[in-house]
Tab-separated table of C-alpha atoms and ligand atoms in Angstrom:
chain	number	residue	atom	x	y	z
A	1	UNK	CA	-43.431	41.068	-13.558
A	2	UNK	CA	-43.145	37.304	-13.442
A	3	UNK	CA	-46.838	36.771	-14.040
A	4	UNK	CA	-46.488	38.256	-17.505
A	5	UNK	CA	-44.708	35.074	-18.494
A	6	UNK	CA	-46.107	32.983	-21.350
A	7	UNK	CA	-45.764	29.238	-21.080
A	8	UNK	CA	-43.925	27.562	-23.910
A	9	UNK	CA	-46.761	25.138	-24.553
A	10	UNK	CA	-49.047	28.106	-25.179
A	11	UNK	CA	-46.469	29.866	-27.344
A	12	UNK	CA	-46.048	26.834	-29.559
A	13	UNK	CA	-49.742	26.829	-30.363
A	14	UNK	CA	-48.903	29.770	-32.613
A	15	UNK	CA	-51.697	32.060	-31.454
A	16	UNK	CA	-49.341	34.807	-30.343
A	17	UNK	CA	-47.653	35.453	-33.652
A	18	UNK	CA	-46.847	39.150	-33.921
A	19	UNK	CA	-47.102	39.753	-30.158
A	20	UNK	CA	-44.375	40.632	-27.706
A	21	UNK	CA	-43.985	37.980	-24.998
A	22	UNK	CA	-41.791	37.106	-22.076
A	23	UNK	CA	-40.756	33.501	-21.720
A	24	UNK	CA	-38.648	31.830	-19.038
A	25	UNK	CA	-37.063	28.453	-18.826
A	26	UNK	CA	-33.877	26.426	-18.958
A	27	UNK	CA	-31.539	26.129	-21.903
A	28	UNK	CA	-31.519	22.732	-23.554
A	29	UNK	CA	-29.089	23.589	-26.360
A	30	UNK	CA	-27.421	26.622	-27.861
A	31	UNK	CA	-26.314	26.514	-31.510
A	32	UNK	CA	-24.291	28.875	-33.677
A	33	UNK	CA	-24.157	31.501	-30.914
A	34	UNK	CA	-27.665	32.360	-32.032
A	35	UNK	CA	-30.316	29.661	-31.571
A	36	UNK	CA	-31.374	28.781	-28.047
A	37	UNK	CA	-33.691	25.830	-27.394
A	38	UNK	CA	-35.531	26.827	-24.229
A	39	UNK	CA	-37.757	24.565	-22.143
A	40	UNK	CA	-40.012	25.322	-19.166
A	41	UNK	CA	-41.478	21.869	-18.523
A	42	UNK	CA	-44.920	22.673	-19.905
A	43	UNK	CA	-44.153	20.429	-22.897
A	44	UNK	CA	-41.216	18.462	-24.234
A	45	UNK	CA	-41.060	20.775	-27.211
A	46	UNK	CA	-38.648	23.665	-26.859
A	47	UNK	CA	-39.225	27.177	-28.045
A	48	UNK	CA	-36.471	28.381	-30.317
A	49	UNK	CA	-35.176	31.740	-29.170
A	50	UNK	CA	-33.219	33.646	-31.757
A	51	UNK	CA	-30.564	35.913	-30.304
A	52	UNK	CA	-29.523	38.076	-33.187
A	53	UNK	CA	-25.853	38.939	-33.529
A	54	UNK	CA	-24.959	41.841	-31.326
A	55	UNK	CA	-27.829	41.384	-28.848
A	56	UNK	CA	-25.517	39.844	-26.290
A	57	UNK	CA	-21.913	40.668	-25.558
A	58	UNK	CA	-19.125	38.102	-25.767
A	59	UNK	CA	-19.192	37.404	-22.020
A	60	UNK	CA	-22.952	36.874	-21.858
A	61	UNK	CA	-22.950	34.588	-24.880
A	62	UNK	CA	-20.590	32.273	-22.994
A	63	UNK	CA	-23.078	32.104	-20.131
A	64	UNK	CA	-25.812	30.606	-22.299
A	65	UNK	CA	-25.090	26.979	-21.556
A	66	UNK	CA	-27.168	23.841	-21.179
A	67	UNK	CA	-29.063	24.065	-17.890
A	68	UNK	CA	-28.809	27.844	-17.472
A	69	UNK	CA	-32.072	29.683	-16.796
A	70	UNK	CA	-33.174	32.631	-18.889
A	71	UNK	CA	-35.763	35.328	-19.082
A	72	UNK	CA	-36.365	36.220	-22.704
A	73	UNK	CA	-38.476	39.025	-24.095
A	74	UNK	CA	-39.171	39.255	-27.771
A	75	UNK	CA	-41.578	38.969	-30.628
A	76	UNK	CA	-43.276	35.729	-31.618
A	77	UNK	CA	-42.658	35.139	-35.299
A	78	UNK	CA	-43.319	32.349	-37.749
A	79	UNK	CA	-40.150	30.318	-37.916
A	80	UNK	CA	-38.099	30.107	-41.074
A	81	UNK	CA	-36.186	27.111	-39.846
A	82	UNK	CA	-37.320	23.511	-39.963
A	83	UNK	CA	-38.606	21.754	-36.867
A	84	UNK	CA	-40.729	24.488	-35.342
A	85	UNK	CA	-43.654	26.630	-36.454
A	86	UNK	CA	-42.891	29.627	-34.287
A	87	UNK	CA	-39.884	31.140	-32.593
A	88	UNK	CA	-39.134	34.118	-30.411
A	89	UNK	CA	-36.999	36.864	-31.857
A	90	UNK	CA	-35.352	38.130	-28.690
A	91	UNK	CA	-35.089	41.811	-27.899
A	92	UNK	CA	-33.733	41.186	-24.400
A	93	UNK	CA	-32.207	38.151	-22.717
A	94	UNK	CA	-31.561	38.090	-19.005
A	95	UNK	CA	-29.571	35.244	-17.522
A	96	UNK	CA	-31.370	34.317	-14.310
A	97	UNK	CA	-29.045	31.515	-13.255
A	98	UNK	CA	-25.767	30.226	-14.672
A	99	UNK	CA	-25.038	26.560	-15.225
A	100	UNK	CA	-21.404	25.556	-15.421
A	101	UNK	CA	-21.196	23.485	-18.578
A	102	UNK	CA	-18.212	21.558	-17.230
A	103	UNK	CA	-20.120	20.444	-14.160
A	104	UNK	CA	-23.723	20.152	-15.328
A	105	UNK	CA	-24.461	16.412	-15.341
A	106	UNK	CA	-27.008	16.405	-18.167
A	107	UNK	CA	-25.371	16.712	-21.536
A	108	UNK	CA	-27.420	17.231	-24.673
A	109	UNK	CA	-27.252	13.510	-25.522
A	110	UNK	CA	-29.016	10.316	-24.496
A	111	UNK	CA	-28.345	9.226	-20.932
A	112	UNK	CA	-29.224	5.797	-19.542
A	113	UNK	CA	-32.148	5.490	-17.131
A	114	UNK	CA	-29.727	4.074	-14.567
A	115	UNK	CA	-27.512	7.143	-14.812
A	116	UNK	CA	-30.532	9.429	-14.526
A	117	UNK	CA	-31.733	7.574	-11.429
A	118	UNK	CA	-28.502	8.714	-9.747
A	119	UNK	CA	-29.281	12.255	-10.891
A	120	UNK	CA	-32.952	12.100	-9.969
A	121	UNK	CA	-32.847	15.713	-8.760
A	122	UNK	CA	-32.202	16.845	-12.348
A	123	UNK	CA	-33.856	14.157	-14.430
A	124	UNK	CA	-37.161	16.048	-14.593
A	125	UNK	CA	-35.366	18.213	-17.139
A	126	UNK	CA	-35.088	15.379	-19.644
A	127	UNK	CA	-37.681	14.544	-22.283
A	128	UNK	CA	-38.405	11.084	-20.910
A	129	UNK	CA	-39.006	12.214	-17.349
A	130	UNK	CA	-40.801	15.348	-18.461
A	131	UNK	CA	-43.289	13.121	-20.262
A	132	UNK	CA	-43.540	10.566	-17.443
A	133	UNK	CA	-44.242	13.087	-14.714
A	134	UNK	CA	-46.713	15.153	-16.693
A	135	UNK	CA	-48.603	11.922	-17.327
A	136	UNK	CA	-48.336	10.962	-13.666
A	137	UNK	CA	-49.913	14.290	-12.802
A	138	UNK	CA	-52.730	13.749	-15.293
A	139	UNK	CA	-53.453	10.291	-13.955
A	140	UNK	CA	-53.656	11.609	-10.387
A	141	UNK	CA	-56.072	14.278	-11.536
A	142	UNK	CA	-58.118	11.677	-13.420
A	143	UNK	CA	-58.355	9.551	-10.266
A	144	UNK	CA	-60.085	12.354	-8.420
A	145	UNK	CA	-62.243	13.201	-11.401
A	146	UNK	CA	-63.443	9.614	-11.794
A	147	UNK	CA	-64.535	9.226	-8.197
A	148	UNK	CA	-65.825	12.747	-7.766
A	149	UNK	CA	-68.068	12.298	-10.808
A	150	UNK	CA	-69.510	9.201	-9.153
A	151	UNK	CA	-70.169	10.819	-5.788
A	152	UNK	CA	-67.390	9.091	-3.851
A	153	UNK	CA	-66.028	10.904	-0.783
A	154	UNK	CA	-62.241	11.329	-0.700
A	155	UNK	CA	-61.278	10.098	2.768
A	156	UNK	CA	-57.804	10.689	4.201
A	157	UNK	CA	-56.959	7.581	6.136
A	158	UNK	CA	-54.098	7.720	8.643
A	159	UNK	CA	-50.438	7.280	7.755
A	160	UNK	CA	-49.460	6.186	11.251
A	161	UNK	CA	-51.315	3.149	12.492
A	162	UNK	CA	-51.323	0.900	15.510
A	163	UNK	CA	-52.994	-2.007	13.757
A	164	UNK	CA	-50.733	-4.551	12.140
A	165	UNK	CA	-53.471	-6.965	11.127
A	166	UNK	CA	-52.545	-6.671	7.472
A	167	UNK	CA	-48.867	-6.115	7.365
A	168	UNK	CA	-47.341	-8.696	9.652
A	169	UNK	CA	-43.603	-8.196	9.371
A	170	UNK	CA	-43.720	-5.781	6.441
A	171	UNK	CA	-44.152	-2.564	8.353
A	172	UNK	CA	-41.882	0.366	9.152
A	173	UNK	CA	-41.908	1.124	12.848
A	174	UNK	CA	-42.688	4.646	14.007
A	175	UNK	CA	-41.153	5.417	17.365
A	176	UNK	CA	-39.543	8.111	19.463
A	177	UNK	CA	-38.006	5.596	21.873
A	178	UNK	CA	-34.202	5.715	22.049
A	179	UNK	CA	-32.550	2.998	19.971
A	180	UNK	CA	-30.015	2.499	22.713
A	181	UNK	CA	-31.439	1.459	26.038
A	182	UNK	CA	-35.150	1.554	25.229
A	183	UNK	CA	-37.456	1.076	28.216
A	184	UNK	CA	-38.207	-2.591	28.796
A	185	UNK	CA	-40.825	-4.624	30.589
A	186	UNK	CA	-40.054	-7.243	33.230
A	187	UNK	CA	-39.712	-9.961	30.598
A	188	UNK	CA	-37.103	-7.887	28.743
A	189	UNK	CA	-39.335	-6.906	25.824
A	190	UNK	CA	-39.611	-3.257	24.812
A	191	UNK	CA	-42.141	-1.255	26.788
A	192	UNK	CA	-44.138	0.600	24.171
A	193	UNK	CA	-46.353	2.205	26.785
A	194	UNK	CA	-43.435	4.655	27.067
A	195	UNK	CA	-43.487	5.352	23.346
A	196	UNK	CA	-44.987	8.498	21.779
A	197	UNK	CA	-48.442	7.017	21.265
A	198	UNK	CA	-48.287	4.789	24.321
A	199	UNK	CA	-48.327	1.748	22.096
A	200	UNK	CA	-46.477	0.184	19.209
A	201	UNK	CA	-47.058	2.028	15.932
A	202	UNK	CA	-46.097	1.668	12.274
A	203	UNK	CA	-46.508	3.320	8.896
A	204	UNK	CA	-49.622	2.140	7.127
A	205	UNK	CA	-49.548	-0.636	4.512
A	206	UNK	CA	-53.110	0.108	3.398
A	207	UNK	CA	-55.957	2.466	4.219
A	208	UNK	CA	-58.584	-0.173	3.603
A	209	UNK	CA	-59.718	-0.991	7.117
A	210	UNK	CA	-60.339	2.675	7.895
A	211	UNK	CA	-61.797	3.067	4.418
A	212	UNK	CA	-64.413	0.472	5.274
A	213	UNK	CA	-65.475	2.569	8.264
A	214	UNK	CA	-66.081	5.487	5.911
A	215	UNK	CA	-67.999	3.373	3.409
A	216	UNK	CA	-70.362	2.358	6.223
A	217	UNK	CA	-71.517	5.969	6.403
A	218	UNK	CA	-70.902	7.619	3.024
A	219	UNK	CA	-71.679	4.495	0.981
A	220	UNK	CA	-68.739	5.142	-1.316
A	221	UNK	CA	-65.309	6.488	-0.426
A	222	UNK	CA	-61.835	6.368	-1.825
A	223	UNK	CA	-58.410	6.979	-0.406
A	224	UNK	CA	-55.375	8.108	-2.377
A	225	UNK	CA	-52.264	8.340	-0.304
A	226	UNK	CA	-48.797	7.086	0.471
A	227	UNK	CA	-48.364	3.496	1.552
A	228	UNK	CA	-45.299	1.872	3.065
A	229	UNK	CA	-44.020	-1.659	2.889
A	230	UNK	CA	-40.779	-2.848	4.398
A	231	UNK	CA	-40.736	-5.889	2.137
A	232	UNK	CA	-37.289	-6.646	0.841
A	233	UNK	CA	-38.496	-7.005	-2.747
A	234	UNK	CA	-35.841	-5.608	-5.020
A	235	UNK	CA	-37.942	-5.862	-8.163
A	236	UNK	CA	-38.978	-3.516	-10.955
A	237	UNK	CA	-42.526	-3.496	-9.459
A	238	UNK	CA	-41.962	-2.821	-5.765
A	239	UNK	CA	-41.240	0.338	-3.822
A	240	UNK	CA	-40.942	0.736	-0.074
A	241	UNK	CA	-43.025	3.920	-0.369
A	242	UNK	CA	-45.736	4.013	-3.003
A	243	UNK	CA	-49.125	5.582	-3.580
A	244	UNK	CA	-52.285	3.591	-3.511
A	245	UNK	CA	-55.867	4.350	-4.463
A	246	UNK	CA	-58.386	2.398	-2.442
A	247	UNK	CA	-62.086	2.791	-3.154
A	248	UNK	CA	-64.470	1.098	-0.754
A	249	UNK	CA	-68.141	0.750	-1.595
A	250	UNK	CA	-71.175	-0.280	0.432
A	251	UNK	CA	-73.889	-2.161	-1.462
A	252	UNK	CA	-71.375	-3.606	-3.929
A	253	UNK	CA	-70.631	-7.250	-4.537
A	254	UNK	CA	-67.617	-8.745	-6.269
A	255	UNK	CA	-69.217	-8.269	-9.687
A	256	UNK	CA	-69.840	-4.554	-9.060
A	257	UNK	CA	-66.295	-4.300	-7.750
A	258	UNK	CA	-64.834	-5.765	-10.946
A	259	UNK	CA	-66.960	-3.511	-13.115
A	260	UNK	CA	-65.843	-0.439	-11.222
A	261	UNK	CA	-62.165	-1.370	-11.298
A	262	UNK	CA	-62.298	-2.043	-15.028
A	263	UNK	CA	-64.098	1.235	-15.759
A	264	UNK	CA	-61.620	3.049	-13.505
A	265	UNK	CA	-58.530	1.734	-15.261
A	266	UNK	CA	-60.041	2.470	-18.652
A	267	UNK	CA	-60.937	5.985	-17.564
A	268	UNK	CA	-57.381	6.694	-16.429
A	269	UNK	CA	-55.952	5.510	-19.728
A	270	UNK	CA	-58.497	7.410	-21.780
A	271	UNK	CA	-57.817	10.581	-19.807
A	272	UNK	CA	-54.090	10.348	-20.475
A	273	UNK	CA	-54.676	9.604	-24.149
A	274	UNK	CA	-56.809	12.710	-24.443
A	275	UNK	CA	-54.690	15.082	-22.379
A	276	UNK	CA	-51.157	13.810	-22.907
A	277	UNK	CA	-51.178	12.784	-26.553
A	278	UNK	CA	-47.847	14.437	-27.268
A	279	UNK	CA	-46.073	12.898	-24.282
A	280	UNK	CA	-47.532	9.477	-25.017
A	281	UNK	CA	-46.403	9.692	-28.628
A	282	UNK	CA	-42.906	10.475	-27.355
A	283	UNK	CA	-42.940	7.512	-24.948
A	284	UNK	CA	-44.381	5.251	-27.646
A	285	UNK	CA	-41.371	6.123	-29.781
A	286	UNK	CA	-38.972	5.679	-26.880
A	287	UNK	CA	-40.343	2.229	-26.091
A	288	UNK	CA	-40.225	1.180	-29.726
A	289	UNK	CA	-36.535	2.030	-29.782
A	290	UNK	CA	-35.900	0.219	-26.521
A	291	UNK	CA	-37.683	-2.857	-27.867
A	292	UNK	CA	-35.431	-2.933	-30.923
A	293	UNK	CA	-32.479	-3.740	-28.701
A	294	UNK	CA	-34.244	-6.812	-27.277
A	295	UNK	CA	-34.180	-10.294	-28.769
A	296	UNK	CA	-37.231	-10.953	-30.979
A	297	UNK	CA	-38.848	-13.381	-28.526
A	298	UNK	CA	-38.890	-10.816	-25.721
A	299	UNK	CA	-40.372	-7.964	-27.715
A	300	UNK	CA	-43.964	-7.063	-27.040
A	301	UNK	CA	-46.352	-7.469	-29.923
A	302	UNK	CA	-48.062	-4.126	-29.449
A	303	UNK	CA	-46.547	-0.683	-29.255
A	304	UNK	CA	-47.428	1.478	-26.246
A	305	UNK	CA	-50.251	3.399	-27.907
A	306	UNK	CA	-51.624	0.273	-29.552
A	307	UNK	CA	-51.644	-1.444	-26.177
A	308	UNK	CA	-53.428	1.430	-24.457
A	309	UNK	CA	-56.015	1.656	-27.214
A	310	UNK	CA	-56.556	-2.081	-26.992
A	311	UNK	CA	-57.107	-1.983	-23.225
A	312	UNK	CA	-59.589	0.876	-23.471
A	313	UNK	CA	-61.562	-0.786	-26.243
A	314	UNK	CA	-61.729	-4.365	-25.009
A	315	UNK	CA	-63.303	-5.998	-21.983
A	316	UNK	CA	-60.914	-7.537	-19.494
A	317	UNK	CA	-60.870	-11.310	-19.378
A	318	UNK	CA	-62.510	-12.719	-16.229
A	319	UNK	CA	-61.466	-16.123	-14.926
A	320	UNK	CA	-61.408	-17.955	-11.637
A	321	UNK	CA	-58.269	-18.904	-9.792
A	322	UNK	CA	-59.113	-22.545	-10.524
A	323	UNK	CA	-59.299	-21.743	-14.265
A	324	UNK	CA	-55.958	-19.972	-13.974
A	325	UNK	CA	-54.294	-22.988	-12.382
A	326	UNK	CA	-55.733	-25.276	-15.062
A	327	UNK	CA	-54.513	-22.998	-17.854
A	328	UNK	CA	-51.053	-22.963	-16.317
A	329	UNK	CA	-50.995	-26.748	-15.908
A	330	UNK	CA	-51.982	-27.162	-19.568
A	331	UNK	CA	-49.485	-24.596	-20.818
A	332	UNK	CA	-46.460	-25.403	-22.962
A	333	UNK	CA	-44.420	-23.366	-20.484
A	334	UNK	CA	-45.395	-25.726	-17.661
A	335	UNK	CA	-44.893	-28.840	-19.743
A	336	UNK	CA	-41.456	-27.652	-20.782
A	337	UNK	CA	-40.669	-26.890	-17.121
A	338	UNK	CA	-40.192	-23.199	-17.872
A	339	UNK	CA	-41.708	-22.024	-14.566
A	340	UNK	CA	-39.378	-21.619	-11.639
A	341	UNK	CA	-42.155	-22.062	-9.071
A	342	UNK	CA	-44.434	-25.066	-8.834
A	343	UNK	CA	-48.029	-24.931	-10.054
A	344	UNK	CA	-50.814	-26.636	-8.121
A	345	UNK	CA	-54.158	-25.601	-6.671
A	346	UNK	CA	-53.433	-23.633	-3.513
A	347	UNK	CA	-50.267	-21.806	-4.550
A	348	UNK	CA	-50.001	-18.050	-4.499
A	349	UNK	CA	-49.644	-17.105	-8.169
A	350	UNK	CA	-46.074	-15.982	-8.783
A	351	UNK	CA	-45.300	-13.125	-11.089
A	352	UNK	CA	-44.094	-15.573	-13.794
A	353	UNK	CA	-47.532	-17.246	-13.673
A	354	UNK	CA	-49.403	-13.956	-13.789
A	355	UNK	CA	-47.352	-12.785	-16.718
A	356	UNK	CA	-47.872	-16.017	-18.604
A	357	UNK	CA	-51.638	-15.623	-18.231
A	358	UNK	CA	-51.806	-12.007	-19.416
A	359	UNK	CA	-48.926	-11.845	-21.879
A	360	UNK	CA	-48.889	-15.260	-23.495
A	361	UNK	CA	-52.313	-16.780	-22.980
A	362	UNK	CA	-54.942	-14.023	-22.986
A	363	UNK	CA	-52.857	-11.098	-24.249
A	364	UNK	CA	-55.037	-8.650	-22.352
A	365	UNK	CA	-55.755	-7.651	-18.754
A	366	UNK	CA	-57.215	-10.501	-16.731
A	367	UNK	CA	-59.336	-10.409	-13.587
A	368	UNK	CA	-58.830	-13.485	-11.435
A	369	UNK	CA	-61.446	-14.282	-8.781
A	370	UNK	CA	-62.037	-16.992	-6.207
A	371	UNK	CA	-58.611	-17.422	-4.654
A	372	UNK	CA	-58.022	-20.040	-1.951
A	373	UNK	CA	-58.935	-18.546	1.427
A	374	UNK	CA	-55.619	-19.721	2.873
A	375	UNK	CA	-53.544	-17.303	0.774
A	376	UNK	CA	-55.744	-14.243	1.182
A	377	UNK	CA	-56.450	-11.719	3.925
A	378	UNK	CA	-58.914	-12.335	6.747
A	379	UNK	CA	-61.462	-9.744	5.633
A	380	UNK	CA	-62.260	-11.321	2.261
A	381	UNK	CA	-65.719	-12.821	1.943
A	382	UNK	CA	-65.899	-16.609	2.169
A	383	UNK	CA	-67.524	-18.233	-0.859
A	384	UNK	CA	-70.194	-20.924	-0.469
A	385	UNK	CA	-67.641	-23.659	-1.193
A	386	UNK	CA	-65.978	-22.842	2.143
A	387	UNK	CA	-62.566	-22.993	0.424
A	388	UNK	CA	-62.287	-19.883	-1.700
A	389	UNK	CA	-62.880	-16.188	-1.079
A	390	UNK	CA	-64.421	-13.436	-3.199
A	391	UNK	CA	-61.045	-11.917	-4.037
A	392	UNK	CA	-60.261	-10.272	-7.335
A	393	UNK	CA	-56.817	-9.428	-8.629
A	394	UNK	CA	-56.342	-7.593	-11.896
A	395	UNK	CA	-53.274	-8.613	-13.843
A	396	UNK	CA	-51.906	-6.324	-16.527
A	397	UNK	CA	-49.558	-7.124	-19.412
A	398	UNK	CA	-45.977	-6.156	-18.589
A	399	UNK	CA	-46.834	-5.415	-14.973
A	400	UNK	CA	-48.503	-8.388	-13.319
A	401	UNK	CA	-50.768	-7.534	-10.408
A	402	UNK	CA	-52.014	-3.969	-10.684
A	403	UNK	CA	-55.147	-4.239	-8.528
A	404	UNK	CA	-55.903	-6.368	-5.502
A	405	UNK	CA	-59.439	-6.342	-4.169
A	406	UNK	CA	-62.336	-8.305	-2.778
A	407	UNK	CA	-65.856	-8.357	-1.533
A	408	UNK	CA	-65.499	-8.046	2.220
A	409	UNK	CA	-66.843	-10.499	4.793
A	410	UNK	CA	-69.867	-8.681	6.194
A	411	UNK	CA	-71.135	-11.582	8.383
A	412	UNK	CA	-69.888	-11.063	11.940
A	413	UNK	CA	-69.673	-14.704	13.053
A	414	UNK	CA	-67.844	-15.841	9.950
A	415	UNK	CA	-65.433	-12.920	10.184
A	416	UNK	CA	-64.735	-13.578	13.868
A	417	UNK	CA	-64.131	-17.251	13.174
A	418	UNK	CA	-61.734	-16.399	10.352
A	419	UNK	CA	-59.853	-13.936	12.548
A	420	UNK	CA	-59.412	-16.386	15.351
A	421	UNK	CA	-58.260	-19.077	12.888
A	422	UNK	CA	-55.675	-16.630	11.583
A	423	UNK	CA	-54.628	-15.495	15.084
A	424	UNK	CA	-55.714	-11.922	14.560
A	425	UNK	CA	-56.454	-10.317	17.926
A	426	UNK	CA	-60.156	-9.448	17.782
A	427	UNK	CA	-59.977	-7.224	20.896
A	428	UNK	CA	-57.676	-4.736	19.156
A	429	UNK	CA	-59.919	-4.763	16.087
A	430	UNK	CA	-63.115	-4.129	17.943
A	431	UNK	CA	-63.632	-0.823	16.084
A	432	UNK	CA	-63.460	-2.703	12.783
A	433	UNK	CA	-65.876	-5.382	13.933
A	434	UNK	CA	-68.328	-2.688	15.006
A	435	UNK	CA	-69.125	-2.129	11.323
A	436	UNK	CA	-70.422	-5.712	11.276
A	437	UNK	CA	-72.260	-5.250	14.557
A	438	UNK	CA	-74.128	-2.085	13.652
A	439	UNK	CA	-75.825	-2.081	10.298
A	440	UNK	CA	-73.519	-4.337	8.339
A	441	UNK	CA	-74.006	-4.412	4.558
A	442	UNK	CA	-72.457	-6.237	1.637
A	443	UNK	CA	-69.492	-4.176	0.525
A	444	UNK	CA	-66.377	-4.396	-1.571
A	445	UNK	CA	-63.280	-2.491	-2.550
A	446	UNK	CA	-59.866	-2.685	-4.108
A	447	UNK	CA	-56.407	-1.155	-4.116
A	448	UNK	CA	-54.729	0.111	-7.254
A	449	UNK	CA	-50.984	0.681	-7.019
A	450	UNK	CA	-50.610	4.134	-8.535
A	451	UNK	CA	-47.012	3.681	-9.702
A	452	UNK	CA	-47.859	0.395	-11.390
A	453	UNK	CA	-50.625	2.207	-13.222
A	454	UNK	CA	-48.196	4.949	-14.256
A	455	UNK	CA	-45.814	2.238	-15.462
A	456	UNK	CA	-48.564	0.678	-17.501
A	457	UNK	CA	-49.516	3.949	-19.171
A	458	UNK	CA	-45.979	5.212	-19.783
A	459	UNK	CA	-44.424	1.868	-20.689
A	460	UNK	CA	-41.580	2.452	-18.236
A	461	UNK	CA	-40.080	-0.875	-17.237
A	462	UNK	CA	-38.810	0.096	-13.804
A	463	UNK	CA	-41.072	1.447	-11.068
A	464	UNK	CA	-38.172	3.622	-9.842
A	465	UNK	CA	-38.642	5.702	-12.982
A	466	UNK	CA	-42.273	6.663	-12.412
A	467	UNK	CA	-42.024	8.107	-8.878
A	468	UNK	CA	-40.030	11.307	-8.403
A	469	UNK	CA	-37.731	9.956	-5.705
A	470	UNK	CA	-37.809	6.212	-5.210
A	471	UNK	CA	-37.451	4.563	-1.832
A	472	UNK	CA	-36.230	0.992	-2.170
A	473	UNK	CA	-34.102	-1.296	0.013
A	474	UNK	CA	-30.778	0.439	0.761
A	475	UNK	CA	-31.788	3.509	-1.200
A	476	UNK	CA	-33.262	6.714	0.189
A	477	UNK	CA	-31.507	9.568	-1.626
A	478	UNK	CA	-32.832	13.074	-2.105
B	501	ATP	P1	-47.475	-8.028	-4.951
B	501	ATP	O1	-47.893	-9.464	-4.862
B	501	ATP	O2	-47.202	-7.570	-6.351
B	501	ATP	O3	-46.401	-7.672	-3.989
B	501	ATP	P2	-49.590	-7.412	-3.122
B	501	ATP	O4	-50.424	-8.630	-3.246
B	501	ATP	O5	-48.676	-7.295	-1.988
B	501	ATP	O6	-48.759	-7.190	-4.509
B	501	ATP	P3	-51.779	-5.693	-2.355
B	501	ATP	O7	-51.459	-5.831	-0.922
B	501	ATP	O8	-53.001	-6.337	-2.876
B	501	ATP	O9	-50.513	-6.125	-3.236
B	501	ATP	O10	-51.772	-4.127	-2.742
B	501	ATP	C1	-52.645	-3.571	-3.715
B	501	ATP	C2	-51.874	-3.006	-4.907
B	501	ATP	O11	-50.817	-2.158	-4.487
B	501	ATP	C3	-51.169	-4.052	-5.750
B	501	ATP	O12	-52.053	-4.619	-6.657
B	501	ATP	C4	-50.100	-3.241	-6.436
B	501	ATP	O13	-50.633	-2.546	-7.546
B	501	ATP	C5	-49.715	-2.228	-5.382
B	501	ATP	N1	-48.510	-2.611	-4.647
B	501	ATP	C6	-48.389	-3.552	-3.670
B	501	ATP	N2	-47.157	-3.584	-3.157
B	501	ATP	C7	-46.453	-2.625	-3.820
B	501	ATP	C8	-45.112	-2.145	-3.738
B	501	ATP	N3	-44.257	-2.653	-2.845
B	501	ATP	N4	-44.742	-1.133	-4.561
B	501	ATP	C9	-45.618	-0.603	-5.443
B	501	ATP	N5	-46.891	-0.996	-5.570
B	501	ATP	C10	-47.314	-2.003	-4.767
B	502	MN	MN1	-46.525	-7.476	-1.903
C-alpha cells in the first residue's frame, strides 16, 4: 500500500492532473480549516491539499497541526488559488501521527539558525535545511560520479589507525583500557600492549597514507569517509568529525594535481546547479536577505548563484607562496596594520591572510603552491630550491582553505632524511616506505573537506549547518 505513494516533487510537475493519487508527508501549515500545505522532503515546495468541508469531523480537523503526518488520497487538479499550479482534492485523509501544536518546536515562522542547531533532530523539516541537505546529497553523488567516470577506484581506508605521523596531538584515542587504573609499564606509562589492538590507536585524521598504497597499484584511487580531529578550533570552518575526499594519483605531478582539483570542484558545482536549481535559488534568496542585515563593507559583491557561475566559468588563480607573501606585504590591509598575525616569509598563512587573497585581492579561488618545507607535512615533495615543497592549497572566497594537497616525495633517501629531521619513526612507517622501495613513481593527491565544499555551494556561513549532526568541542548531541 505504501509503495503507491506519489512524491510531492513529482506531483508538482503537473503530469498527474486528473489522476487519483496517494501522497504522504508532514503538515507545514493548515489554513481556513481547509487548505493543508503538505511536505515530504522531496522538494521545498508543498503540495496544497484541499479538505473540503465535511470531509473530516470536528475532532480530526483539530488534529491537523504543523508537524503532524498524513496520508492523503485524492484527485490531482489544476489549482484555482495563487502560488501553486496543482493541488490535491482530498477524498480521504488519514492522520498517521499527531503533533501537539503546543509542544512542537517548529512554528510556521522564521527561526534563527542558532535555535535550529539546538533542534537539529527536527531542522531537516525546514526549508533552509531541506535545501542544504538535498544539495549535500547531490554533491556526494557527484563526487562518486566524477571519479568513477575517470576510472578511479573508491578505496575505503581505515577509520581506526595506529599511525600518528600526521596528527600529532590532534587525534581521538580509541581504547578499551579502563580509565581508572589502566595497566602501566615499569616507568609508570600506560601499557598499550594490554589494549584492544595491542598498541596505541586513534581515529584517523586522513586516509592519505593508505590511499598512497592503493595508488601504487590501481594508479588512481579516492577515499571519501569520515575524518576526526581533536583540534580545539571553535570556528565556523572546523568540525571534530568531518568528511574528506582524498584522491591519490600515480603518474601525476603538482600541475596535474591542480588541474584535477580545479576540474573536480567545478564539476561538483555544475552538478548542483543542474540538479538542485530550485534549492539553490532558495538559498540564493536566503543569503541575499542575510546580507542585507550586514554593514555595506562586509557584504559580498556577488550573490550565491553569481558566485557559483563565476567559479565554474573562470580559471582559478595560481600563485606561489612567495607571491602570496609579497601581495600581503604590499597590501593596504598590511600597511594599515589590519592583520592580527604577522606577515613574513615562513609563516603559516592565517585565515585572515587567505581571505584577503581570495576575497579582496583576486576575488576568485586561488591555488597557492610552493610552501616552505618547515610548515608542511613530511611526505610533500622537496622542490629543487631545497626550501619549499610541492604543496598546493586551494583557497575559496568566504571559506579559506578548501583543499590541501601536494605532489608526494617519491625519492626514498630524501623522504627518509625528511622523516628523521622531523622525528617521525621510520620503523613504524616501514609499510609506507615500501612504496618508495618497490616501484616508486611520481604521484600526487589532495584532500577536499566535504563540509567546506557544501558551505561554499550553499552559502551557509557556519559549518555546523551543513552536516546533519555537528560534533564540535563540548558538543556531541543527538
Ligand atoms: P585548516 O588550516 O583550515 O585547519 P588543515 O590545513 O588542517 O586546514 P588539511 O589537513 O590539509 O587541513 O585537510 C584537508 C582539508 O580538510 C582542508 O583543506 C579542509 O577543507 C578540510 N578540513 C581540515 N580540517 C577540518 C576540520 N576540522 N573540519 C572540517 N574540515 C576540515
Ligand atoms: Mn587544521
